[in-house]
Amino acid sequence: MNLHHLELFYYVAKHGGIAAAVAHMPYGIQQPGLSAQIIQLEKSLGKALFVRRPFALTPDGEELYRSIAPFFDGLDGLETRMKEPGAEFLSITAPPTLLRDHLPKVVAEVQRVFPGLRLRIREANPTQAISLLFTEQVDVAVSLRVEKSPKDLHMQTLACLPMVLLVPAKASWRNAEQVFEEVRRGTVTLVSLPHREAITQTFLQELEGRGLDWSAGIEVNSLQLIQSYVLMGFGIGLSVRVPSQPFPDDLRALPLKGFPSLEVGAFWRSPLSPQAKHFVETLHRYVKKLDRESTRAK
């Protein structure tokens, strides 16, 4: 296989399409040229790697991406790590919401105790997070617990987040069962994270057990976008309730009674350094504090 073709496919898979890949490439390339080289890669493999519209990796594309992502992910920051072998580094991966809204406070506390610490922070979904741990590219991954998490991973449970359906506050639906009646009639659209995400898989599996089929009509890449699309009237959103992070007033969250909660934890594989251990302990205390504040607010 052509290494350059694999690099191009990596960016397409990571960013969700050819146009998005062009925007994130570290060097200039035009969309037609990138598309043509991806077609050459597919021809050389004799496999279709993704569906163009709407974008979705095929099973073969998922397998290829899992195989090559650790290598290309690891290039970021490699030069710095090699030039400063004696420096203290802590590499963390977490979902975008946590990285934006919560992790800065935890990181500030860790850096107060370890002022010379060099941090490397990236976002990743649960599958990517596990891959990064096993290729030793990150020290700690904060992620949803997936059903088939490897047994040799260590985990500190942080929170169990209940799933909810988001509807506009002015909508007539008052509970999830009323929504499911509309699902049976095929009159409502589900707005969710991509099918490969743990929250979407868990929700759809529970629906299947209840005899319901409700595949996403709109897939987006963040919980914030789900809220936006629900507010614009595109459908009903699948989300989770996070402590001390209320939904906007113009949205109503309908509890999903009887559905499993999603377990969020800090994962690691190798023995933790003092810095990584302090990070996990600080994050655990931070989440417990949020939970107490949320309970008092109720």
PDB file of C-alpha atoms in Angstrom:
ATOM      1  CA  MET A   1       0.000   0.000   0.000  1.00  0.00           C
ATOM      2  CA  ASN A   2       1.085   3.548  -0.733  1.00  0.00           C
ATOM      3  CA  LEU A   3       1.940   5.280   2.574  1.00  0.00           C
ATOM      4  CA  HIS A   4       0.802   8.654   1.243  1.00  0.00           C
ATOM      5  CA  HIS A   5      -2.591   7.179   0.317  1.00  0.00           C
ATOM      6  CA  LEU A   6      -2.905   5.801   3.844  1.00  0.00           C
ATOM      7  CA  GLU A   7      -2.125   9.230   5.281  1.00  0.00           C
ATOM      8  CA  LEU A   8      -4.852  10.807   3.150  1.00  0.00           C
ATOM      9  CA  PHE A   9      -7.344   8.142   4.195  1.00  0.00           C
ATOM     10  CA  TYR A  10      -6.416   8.761   7.843  1.00  0.00           C
ATOM     11  CA  TYR A  11      -7.431  12.414   7.549  1.00  0.00           C
ATOM     12  CA  VAL A  12     -10.641  11.545   5.687  1.00  0.00           C
ATOM     13  CA  ALA A  13     -11.656   8.998   8.338  1.00  0.00           C
ATOM     14  CA  LYS A  14     -10.640  11.181  11.272  1.00  0.00           C
ATOM     15  CA  HIS A  15     -12.480  14.306  10.118  1.00  0.00           C
ATOM     16  CA  GLY A  16     -15.499  12.675   8.499  1.00  0.00           C
ATOM     17  CA  GLY A  17     -15.174  13.296   4.782  1.00  0.00           C
ATOM     18  CA  ILE A  18     -13.001  14.506   1.943  1.00  0.00           C
ATOM     19  CA  ALA A  19     -13.861  18.201   2.240  1.00  0.00           C
ATOM     20  CA  ALA A  20     -13.172  18.188   5.984  1.00  0.00           C
ATOM     21  CA  ALA A  21      -9.906  16.314   5.420  1.00  0.00           C
ATOM     22  CA  VAL A  22      -8.701  18.973   2.951  1.00  0.00           C
ATOM     23  CA  ALA A  23      -9.362  21.656   5.582  1.00  0.00           C
ATOM     24  CA  HIS A  24      -7.256  19.827   8.192  1.00  0.00           C
ATOM     25  CA  MET A  25      -4.357  18.593   6.082  1.00  0.00           C
ATOM     26  CA  PRO A  26      -0.976  19.939   7.271  1.00  0.00           C
ATOM     27  CA  TYR A  27      -0.051  20.719   3.662  1.00  0.00           C
ATOM     28  CA  GLY A  28      -1.981  21.939   0.645  1.00  0.00           C
ATOM     29  CA  ILE A  29      -4.015  19.514  -1.449  1.00  0.00           C
ATOM     30  CA  GLN A  30      -7.102  20.061  -3.555  1.00  0.00           C
ATOM     31  CA  GLN A  31     -10.284  18.089  -3.036  1.00  0.00           C
ATOM     32  CA  PRO A  32     -10.272  16.426  -6.501  1.00  0.00           C
ATOM     33  CA  GLY A  33      -6.678  15.283  -6.027  1.00  0.00           C
ATOM     34  CA  LEU A  34      -7.368  13.835  -2.598  1.00  0.00           C
ATOM     35  CA  SER A  35     -10.483  12.073  -3.851  1.00  0.00           C
ATOM     36  CA  ALA A  36      -8.615  10.555  -6.798  1.00  0.00           C
ATOM     37  CA  GLN A  37      -5.878   9.166  -4.557  1.00  0.00           C
ATOM     38  CA  ILE A  38      -8.408   7.654  -2.156  1.00  0.00           C
ATOM     39  CA  ILE A  39     -10.032   5.923  -5.141  1.00  0.00           C
ATOM     40  CA  GLN A  40      -6.606   4.517  -6.060  1.00  0.00           C
ATOM     41  CA  LEU A  41      -6.241   3.184  -2.513  1.00  0.00           C
ATOM     42  CA  GLU A  42      -9.639   1.502  -2.691  1.00  0.00           C
ATOM     43  CA  LYS A  43      -8.752  -0.045  -6.037  1.00  0.00           C
ATOM     44  CA  SER A  44      -5.459  -1.383  -4.713  1.00  0.00           C
ATOM     45  CA  LEU A  45      -7.267  -2.986  -1.768  1.00  0.00           C
ATOM     46  CA  GLY A  46     -10.300  -4.092  -3.738  1.00  0.00           C
ATOM     47  CA  LYS A  47     -12.461  -2.668  -0.944  1.00  0.00           C
ATOM     48  CA  ALA A  48     -14.795   0.288  -0.493  1.00  0.00           C
ATOM     49  CA  LEU A  49     -13.541   2.161   2.572  1.00  0.00           C
ATOM     50  CA  PHE A  50     -16.401   4.561   3.176  1.00  0.00           C
ATOM     51  CA  VAL A  51     -19.775   5.751   1.972  1.00  0.00           C
ATOM     52  CA  ARG A  52     -19.551   9.261   0.560  1.00  0.00           C
ATOM     53  CA  ARG A  53     -22.984  10.747   1.372  1.00  0.00           C
ATOM     54  CA  PRO A  54     -23.721  10.715   4.228  1.00  0.00           C
ATOM     55  CA  PHE A  55     -20.173   9.917   5.246  1.00  0.00           C
ATOM     56  CA  ALA A  56     -19.708   6.606   7.045  1.00  0.00           C
ATOM     57  CA  LEU A  57     -16.816   4.171   7.200  1.00  0.00           C
ATOM     58  CA  THR A  58     -17.475   0.683   5.918  1.00  0.00           C
ATOM     59  CA  PRO A  59     -16.385  -2.237   8.151  1.00  0.00           C
ATOM     60  CA  ASP A  60     -13.208  -2.496   6.031  1.00  0.00           C
ATOM     61  CA  GLY A  61     -12.662   1.243   6.441  1.00  0.00           C
ATOM     62  CA  GLU A  62     -13.113   0.968  10.224  1.00  0.00           C
ATOM     63  CA  GLU A  63     -10.534  -1.833  10.354  1.00  0.00           C
ATOM     64  CA  LEU A  64      -8.018   0.103   8.264  1.00  0.00           C
ATOM     65  CA  TYR A  65      -8.487   3.261  10.328  1.00  0.00           C
ATOM     66  CA  ARG A  66      -7.974   1.380  13.601  1.00  0.00           C
ATOM     67  CA  SER A  67      -4.762  -0.052  12.188  1.00  0.00           C
ATOM     68  CA  ILE A  68      -3.186   3.172  10.936  1.00  0.00           C
ATOM     69  CA  ALA A  69      -4.548   5.777  13.382  1.00  0.00           C
ATOM     70  CA  PRO A  70      -2.077   4.997  16.200  1.00  0.00           C
ATOM     71  CA  PHE A  71       0.877   5.631  13.881  1.00  0.00           C
ATOM     72  CA  PHE A  72      -0.348   8.937  12.449  1.00  0.00           C
ATOM     73  CA  ASP A  73      -1.715  10.117  15.814  1.00  0.00           C
ATOM     74  CA  GLY A  74       1.675   9.452  17.345  1.00  0.00           C
ATOM     75  CA  LEU A  75       3.495  11.784  14.957  1.00  0.00           C
ATOM     76  CA  ASP A  76       1.964  14.816  16.660  1.00  0.00           C
ATOM     77  CA  GLY A  77       4.447  15.992  19.281  1.00  0.00           C
ATOM     78  CA  LEU A  78       6.977  13.245  18.534  1.00  0.00           C
ATOM     79  CA  GLU A  79       9.767  15.702  17.773  1.00  0.00           C
ATOM     80  CA  THR A  80       9.262  17.506  21.077  1.00  0.00           C
ATOM     81  CA  ARG A  81       9.282  14.287  23.084  1.00  0.00           C
ATOM     82  CA  MET A  82      12.458  13.069  21.399  1.00  0.00           C
ATOM     83  CA  LYS A  83      14.291  16.360  21.884  1.00  0.00           C
ATOM     84  CA  GLU A  84      13.423  16.537  25.584  1.00  0.00           C
ATOM     85  CA  PRO A  85      13.759  12.979  26.895  1.00  0.00           C
ATOM     86  CA  GLY A  86      14.183  14.168  30.464  1.00  0.00           C
ATOM     87  CA  ALA A  87      11.081  16.345  30.552  1.00  0.00           C
ATOM     88  CA  GLU A  88       7.981  15.293  32.511  1.00  0.00           C
ATOM     89  CA  PHE A  89       5.079  14.612  30.173  1.00  0.00           C
ATOM     90  CA  LEU A  90       1.468  13.693  30.776  1.00  0.00           C
ATOM     91  CA  SER A  91      -0.639  12.715  27.798  1.00  0.00           C
ATOM     92  CA  ILE A  92      -4.429  12.749  28.199  1.00  0.00           C
ATOM     93  CA  THR A  93      -7.366  12.065  25.921  1.00  0.00           C
ATOM     94  CA  ALA A  94     -11.000  12.892  26.644  1.00  0.00           C
ATOM     95  CA  PRO A  95     -14.303  13.774  24.904  1.00  0.00           C
ATOM     96  CA  PRO A  96     -14.651  17.335  23.551  1.00  0.00           C
ATOM     97  CA  THR A  97     -17.209  18.448  26.183  1.00  0.00           C
ATOM     98  CA  LEU A  98     -14.957  17.432  29.050  1.00  0.00           C
ATOM     99  CA  LEU A  99     -11.910  18.990  27.406  1.00  0.00           C
ATOM    100  CA  ARG A 100     -13.692  22.304  26.992  1.00  0.00           C
ATOM    101  CA  ASP A 101     -15.854  22.652  30.099  1.00  0.00           C
ATOM    102  CA  HIS A 102     -14.152  20.716  32.887  1.00  0.00           C
ATOM    103  CA  LEU A 103     -10.608  19.563  32.229  1.00  0.00           C
ATOM    104  CA  PRO A 104      -8.971  23.033  32.407  1.00  0.00           C
ATOM    105  CA  LYS A 105      -9.768  23.240  36.144  1.00  0.00           C
ATOM    106  CA  VAL A 106      -8.314  19.786  36.776  1.00  0.00           C
ATOM    107  CA  VAL A 107      -5.220  20.529  34.690  1.00  0.00           C
ATOM    108  CA  ALA A 108      -4.635  23.779  36.592  1.00  0.00           C
ATOM    109  CA  GLU A 109      -4.582  21.851  39.876  1.00  0.00           C
ATOM    110  CA  VAL A 110      -2.160  19.249  38.493  1.00  0.00           C
ATOM    111  CA  GLN A 111       0.183  21.934  37.183  1.00  0.00           C
ATOM    112  CA  ARG A 112       0.098  23.676  40.566  1.00  0.00           C
ATOM    113  CA  VAL A 113       1.559  20.519  42.147  1.00  0.00           C
ATOM    114  CA  PHE A 114       3.837  19.729  39.173  1.00  0.00           C
ATOM    115  CA  PRO A 115       4.763  23.166  37.748  1.00  0.00           C
ATOM    116  CA  GLY A 116       7.224  21.822  35.177  1.00  0.00           C
ATOM    117  CA  LEU A 117       4.802  19.291  33.721  1.00  0.00           C
ATOM    118  CA  ARG A 118       4.394  19.234  29.941  1.00  0.00           C
ATOM    119  CA  LEU A 119       0.868  18.288  28.916  1.00  0.00           C
ATOM    120  CA  ARG A 120      -0.375  16.746  25.704  1.00  0.00           C
ATOM    121  CA  ILE A 121      -4.167  16.813  25.423  1.00  0.00           C
ATOM    122  CA  ARG A 122      -6.287  15.469  22.594  1.00  0.00           C
ATOM    123  CA  GLU A 123      -9.899  14.494  21.983  1.00  0.00           C
ATOM    124  CA  ALA A 124     -10.937  10.963  21.086  1.00  0.00           C
ATOM    125  CA  ASN A 125     -13.989   8.738  20.994  1.00  0.00           C
ATOM    126  CA  PRO A 126     -13.973   5.556  23.180  1.00  0.00           C
ATOM    127  CA  THR A 127     -12.600   3.294  20.436  1.00  0.00           C
ATOM    128  CA  GLN A 128      -9.793   5.714  19.611  1.00  0.00           C
ATOM    129  CA  ALA A 129      -9.022   6.210  23.304  1.00  0.00           C
ATOM    130  CA  ILE A 130      -8.453   2.494  23.889  1.00  0.00           C
ATOM    131  CA  SER A 131      -6.259   2.282  20.802  1.00  0.00           C
ATOM    132  CA  LEU A 132      -4.155   5.198  22.040  1.00  0.00           C
ATOM    133  CA  LEU A 133      -3.710   3.525  25.422  1.00  0.00           C
ATOM    134  CA  PHE A 134      -2.580   0.230  23.926  1.00  0.00           C
ATOM    135  CA  THR A 135      -0.069   1.919  21.650  1.00  0.00           C
ATOM    136  CA  GLU A 136       1.201   3.912  24.671  1.00  0.00           C
ATOM    137  CA  GLN A 137       0.463   7.260  23.048  1.00  0.00           C
ATOM    138  CA  VAL A 138      -1.535   8.470  26.046  1.00  0.00           C
ATOM    139  CA  ASP A 139      -1.116   7.874  29.761  1.00  0.00           C
ATOM    140  CA  VAL A 140      -4.751   8.335  30.773  1.00  0.00           C
ATOM    141  CA  ALA A 141      -7.953   8.232  28.759  1.00  0.00           C
ATOM    142  CA  VAL A 142     -11.179   9.705  30.096  1.00  0.00           C
ATOM    143  CA  SER A 143     -13.963   8.005  28.225  1.00  0.00           C
ATOM    144  CA  LEU A 144     -17.270   6.203  28.242  1.00  0.00           C
ATOM    145  CA  ARG A 145     -16.854   2.560  29.138  1.00  0.00           C
ATOM    146  CA  VAL A 146     -17.510   0.465  26.049  1.00  0.00           C
ATOM    147  CA  GLU A 147     -19.122  -2.957  26.310  1.00  0.00           C
ATOM    148  CA  LYS A 148     -16.015  -4.835  25.206  1.00  0.00           C
ATOM    149  CA  SER A 149     -13.296  -2.919  27.053  1.00  0.00           C
ATOM    150  CA  PRO A 150     -10.085  -5.007  27.239  1.00  0.00           C
ATOM    151  CA  LYS A 151      -9.665  -6.804  30.559  1.00  0.00           C
ATOM    152  CA  ASP A 152      -6.117  -5.599  31.186  1.00  0.00           C
ATOM    153  CA  LEU A 153      -7.168  -1.951  31.387  1.00  0.00           C
ATOM    154  CA  HIS A 154      -7.339  -0.292  34.796  1.00  0.00           C
ATOM    155  CA  MET A 155     -10.318   1.961  35.430  1.00  0.00           C
ATOM    156  CA  GLN A 156     -11.451   4.539  37.979  1.00  0.00           C
ATOM    157  CA  THR A 157     -15.197   5.089  37.670  1.00  0.00           C
ATOM    158  CA  LEU A 158     -16.024   8.794  37.626  1.00  0.00           C
ATOM    159  CA  ALA A 159     -19.750   9.012  36.966  1.00  0.00           C
ATOM    160  CA  CYS A 160     -22.800   7.204  35.619  1.00  0.00           C
ATOM    161  CA  LEU A 161     -24.690   9.472  33.226  1.00  0.00           C
ATOM    162  CA  PRO A 162     -28.373   8.838  32.459  1.00  0.00           C
ATOM    163  CA  MET A 163     -29.444   9.128  28.829  1.00  0.00           C
ATOM    164  CA  VAL A 164     -32.217  11.576  27.932  1.00  0.00           C
ATOM    165  CA  LEU A 165     -34.199  12.641  24.893  1.00  0.00           C
ATOM    166  CA  LEU A 166     -34.060  16.366  24.115  1.00  0.00           C
ATOM    167  CA  VAL A 167     -37.120  18.143  22.732  1.00  0.00           C
ATOM    168  CA  PRO A 168     -37.977  21.842  22.420  1.00  0.00           C
ATOM    169  CA  ALA A 169     -39.501  23.193  25.637  1.00  0.00           C
ATOM    170  CA  LYS A 170     -42.636  24.217  23.732  1.00  0.00           C
ATOM    171  CA  ALA A 171     -43.164  20.705  22.317  1.00  0.00           C
ATOM    172  CA  SER A 172     -46.163  18.665  23.471  1.00  0.00           C
ATOM    173  CA  TRP A 173     -44.113  15.583  24.483  1.00  0.00           C
ATOM    174  CA  ARG A 174     -43.945  15.164  28.250  1.00  0.00           C
ATOM    175  CA  ASN A 175     -42.255  11.769  28.494  1.00  0.00           C
ATOM    176  CA  ALA A 176     -40.239   9.359  26.376  1.00  0.00           C
ATOM    177  CA  GLU A 177     -43.162   6.971  25.863  1.00  0.00           C
ATOM    178  CA  GLN A 178     -45.040   9.664  23.982  1.00  0.00           C
ATOM    179  CA  VAL A 179     -42.017  10.072  21.725  1.00  0.00           C
ATOM    180  CA  PHE A 180     -41.833   6.314  21.142  1.00  0.00           C
ATOM    181  CA  GLU A 181     -45.460   6.352  19.969  1.00  0.00           C
ATOM    182  CA  GLU A 182     -44.391   8.848  17.302  1.00  0.00           C
ATOM    183  CA  VAL A 183     -41.447   6.585  16.446  1.00  0.00           C
ATOM    184  CA  ARG A 184     -43.825   3.695  15.797  1.00  0.00           C
ATOM    185  CA  ARG A 185     -45.695   5.917  13.357  1.00  0.00           C
ATOM    186  CA  GLY A 186     -42.436   6.957  11.696  1.00  0.00           C
ATOM    187  CA  THR A 187     -43.078  10.678  12.153  1.00  0.00           C
ATOM    188  CA  VAL A 188     -40.035  11.844  14.136  1.00  0.00           C
ATOM    189  CA  THR A 189     -36.329  12.151  13.345  1.00  0.00           C
ATOM    190  CA  LEU A 190     -33.553  11.121  15.721  1.00  0.00           C
ATOM    191  CA  VAL A 191     -30.581  13.470  16.042  1.00  0.00           C
ATOM    192  CA  SER A 192     -27.610  11.682  17.591  1.00  0.00           C
ATOM    193  CA  LEU A 193     -23.889  11.086  17.644  1.00  0.00           C
ATOM    194  CA  PRO A 194     -22.605   8.655  14.976  1.00  0.00           C
ATOM    195  CA  HIS A 195     -23.694   5.033  15.212  1.00  0.00           C
ATOM    196  CA  ARG A 196     -20.241   3.877  16.370  1.00  0.00           C
ATOM    197  CA  GLU A 197     -20.428   6.015  19.535  1.00  0.00           C
ATOM    198  CA  ALA A 198     -21.218   4.178  22.780  1.00  0.00           C
ATOM    199  CA  ILE A 199     -24.248   6.303  23.652  1.00  0.00           C
ATOM    200  CA  THR A 200     -25.881   5.677  20.273  1.00  0.00           C
ATOM    201  CA  GLN A 201     -25.143   1.952  20.305  1.00  0.00           C
ATOM    202  CA  THR A 202     -26.476   1.561  23.859  1.00  0.00           C
ATOM    203  CA  PHE A 203     -29.666   3.470  23.040  1.00  0.00           C
ATOM    204  CA  LEU A 204     -30.381   1.573  19.814  1.00  0.00           C
ATOM    205  CA  GLN A 205     -29.729  -1.803  21.454  1.00  0.00           C
ATOM    206  CA  GLU A 206     -32.217  -0.992  24.203  1.00  0.00           C
ATOM    207  CA  LEU A 207     -34.761   0.149  21.612  1.00  0.00           C
ATOM    208  CA  GLU A 208     -34.297  -3.071  19.669  1.00  0.00           C
ATOM    209  CA  GLY A 209     -35.092  -5.040  22.822  1.00  0.00           C
ATOM    210  CA  ARG A 210     -38.333  -3.081  23.030  1.00  0.00           C
ATOM    211  CA  GLY A 211     -39.224  -3.845  19.431  1.00  0.00           C
ATOM    212  CA  LEU A 212     -38.440  -0.357  18.115  1.00  0.00           C
ATOM    213  CA  ASP A 213     -36.284   0.601  15.136  1.00  0.00           C
ATOM    214  CA  TRP A 214     -35.229   4.256  15.155  1.00  0.00           C
ATOM    215  CA  SER A 215     -32.000   4.851  13.287  1.00  0.00           C
ATOM    216  CA  ALA A 216     -30.573   8.352  13.334  1.00  0.00           C
ATOM    217  CA  GLY A 217     -31.869  10.644  10.627  1.00  0.00           C
ATOM    218  CA  ILE A 218     -29.182  13.211  11.442  1.00  0.00           C
ATOM    219  CA  GLU A 219     -25.737  12.342  12.833  1.00  0.00           C
ATOM    220  CA  VAL A 220     -23.543  15.086  14.313  1.00  0.00           C
ATOM    221  CA  ASN A 221     -20.180  14.954  16.067  1.00  0.00           C
ATOM    222  CA  SER A 222     -20.913  16.665  19.394  1.00  0.00           C
ATOM    223  CA  LEU A 223     -23.588  16.871  22.078  1.00  0.00           C
ATOM    224  CA  GLN A 224     -23.692  20.639  21.616  1.00  0.00           C
ATOM    225  CA  LEU A 225     -24.632  20.233  17.962  1.00  0.00           C
ATOM    226  CA  ILE A 226     -27.438  17.883  18.985  1.00  0.00           C
ATOM    227  CA  GLN A 227     -28.885  20.656  21.122  1.00  0.00           C
ATOM    228  CA  SER A 228     -28.605  23.149  18.276  1.00  0.00           C
ATOM    229  CA  TYR A 229     -30.339  20.896  15.760  1.00  0.00           C
ATOM    230  CA  VAL A 230     -33.167  20.122  18.184  1.00  0.00           C
ATOM    231  CA  LEU A 231     -33.695  23.838  18.826  1.00  0.00           C
ATOM    232  CA  MET A 232     -33.849  24.442  15.066  1.00  0.00           C
ATOM    233  CA  GLY A 233     -36.617  21.863  14.746  1.00  0.00           C
ATOM    234  CA  PHE A 234     -34.740  19.099  12.937  1.00  0.00           C
ATOM    235  CA  GLY A 235     -35.766  16.331  15.322  1.00  0.00           C
ATOM    236  CA  ILE A 236     -35.426  14.814  18.780  1.00  0.00           C
ATOM    237  CA  GLY A 237     -31.957  14.594  20.288  1.00  0.00           C
ATOM    238  CA  LEU A 238     -30.235  11.784  22.166  1.00  0.00           C
ATOM    239  CA  SER A 239     -27.994  13.111  24.933  1.00  0.00           C
ATOM    240  CA  VAL A 240     -26.840  12.518  28.511  1.00  0.00           C
ATOM    241  CA  ARG A 241     -27.447  14.455  31.702  1.00  0.00           C
ATOM    242  CA  VAL A 242     -24.145  15.752  33.096  1.00  0.00           C
ATOM    243  CA  PRO A 243     -23.881  17.002  36.723  1.00  0.00           C
ATOM    244  CA  SER A 244     -23.738  20.801  37.061  1.00  0.00           C
ATOM    245  CA  GLN A 245     -24.292  21.223  33.334  1.00  0.00           C
ATOM    246  CA  PRO A 246     -27.982  22.105  32.847  1.00  0.00           C
ATOM    247  CA  PHE A 247     -29.632  22.117  29.468  1.00  0.00           C
ATOM    248  CA  PRO A 248     -30.772  25.440  27.968  1.00  0.00           C
ATOM    249  CA  ASP A 249     -34.148  26.708  29.163  1.00  0.00           C
ATOM    250  CA  ASP A 250     -35.657  26.301  25.702  1.00  0.00           C
ATOM    251  CA  LEU A 251     -34.977  22.551  25.773  1.00  0.00           C
ATOM    252  CA  ARG A 252     -36.753  19.847  27.761  1.00  0.00           C
ATOM    253  CA  ALA A 253     -34.921  16.670  28.777  1.00  0.00           C
ATOM    254  CA  LEU A 254     -37.130  13.573  28.889  1.00  0.00           C
ATOM    255  CA  PRO A 255     -35.743  10.793  31.134  1.00  0.00           C
ATOM    256  CA  LEU A 256     -35.308   7.377  29.544  1.00  0.00           C
ATOM    257  CA  LYS A 257     -36.671   5.180  32.336  1.00  0.00           C
ATOM    258  CA  GLY A 258     -35.345   1.644  32.289  1.00  0.00           C
ATOM    259  CA  PHE A 259     -32.480   2.492  29.937  1.00  0.00           C
ATOM    260  CA  PRO A 260     -28.917   1.832  31.141  1.00  0.00           C
ATOM    261  CA  SER A 261     -26.770   4.732  32.268  1.00  0.00           C
ATOM    262  CA  LEU A 262     -23.410   5.355  30.642  1.00  0.00           C
ATOM    263  CA  GLU A 263     -20.366   4.774  32.826  1.00  0.00           C
ATOM    264  CA  VAL A 264     -17.589   7.333  32.477  1.00  0.00           C
ATOM    265  CA  GLY A 265     -14.169   6.506  33.795  1.00  0.00           C
ATOM    266  CA  ALA A 266     -10.461   7.243  33.721  1.00  0.00           C
ATOM    267  CA  PHE A 267      -8.585   4.393  32.013  1.00  0.00           C
ATOM    268  CA  TRP A 268      -4.913   3.504  32.001  1.00  0.00           C
ATOM    269  CA  ARG A 269      -2.819   0.514  31.062  1.00  0.00           C
ATOM    270  CA  SER A 270       0.755   1.052  32.213  1.00  0.00           C
ATOM    271  CA  PRO A 271       1.622   1.854  35.858  1.00  0.00           C
ATOM    272  CA  LEU A 272       0.740   5.467  36.559  1.00  0.00           C
ATOM    273  CA  SER A 273       3.445   8.055  37.035  1.00  0.00           C
ATOM    274  CA  PRO A 274       3.039  10.362  40.074  1.00  0.00           C
ATOM    275  CA  GLN A 275       1.730  13.048  37.712  1.00  0.00           C
ATOM    276  CA  ALA A 276      -0.816  10.745  36.081  1.00  0.00           C
ATOM    277  CA  LYS A 277      -1.926   9.375  39.452  1.00  0.00           C
ATOM    278  CA  HIS A 278      -2.462  12.898  40.755  1.00  0.00           C
ATOM    279  CA  PHE A 279      -4.439  13.753  37.628  1.00  0.00           C
ATOM    280  CA  VAL A 280      -6.791  10.772  38.111  1.00  0.00           C
ATOM    281  CA  GLU A 281      -7.265  11.532  41.813  1.00  0.00           C
ATOM    282  CA  THR A 282      -7.913  15.224  41.132  1.00  0.00           C
ATOM    283  CA  LEU A 283     -10.379  14.432  38.363  1.00  0.00           C
ATOM    284  CA  HIS A 284     -12.225  11.996  40.640  1.00  0.00           C
ATOM    285  CA  ARG A 285     -12.542  14.625  43.383  1.00  0.00           C
ATOM    286  CA  TYR A 286     -13.685  17.209  40.852  1.00  0.00           C
ATOM    287  CA  VAL A 287     -16.460  14.973  39.478  1.00  0.00           C
ATOM    288  CA  LYS A 288     -17.651  14.088  43.003  1.00  0.00           C
ATOM    289  CA  LYS A 289     -17.820  17.793  43.829  1.00  0.00           C
ATOM    290  CA  LEU A 290     -19.933  18.421  40.721  1.00  0.00           C
ATOM    291  CA  ASP A 291     -22.233  15.591  41.739  1.00  0.00           C
ATOM    292  CA  ARG A 292     -22.700  17.021  45.250  1.00  0.00           C
ATOM    293  CA  GLU A 293     -23.415  20.492  43.867  1.00  0.00           C
ATOM    294  CA  SER A 294     -25.935  19.036  41.430  1.00  0.00           C
ATOM    295  CA  THR A 295     -27.672  17.110  44.226  1.00  0.00           C
ATOM    296  CA  ARG A 296     -27.914  20.238  46.421  1.00  0.00           C
ATOM    297  CA  ALA A 297     -29.320  22.237  43.481  1.00  0.00           C
ATOM    298  CA  LYS A 298     -32.192  19.761  43.139  1.00  0.00           C
TER     299      LYS A 298
END
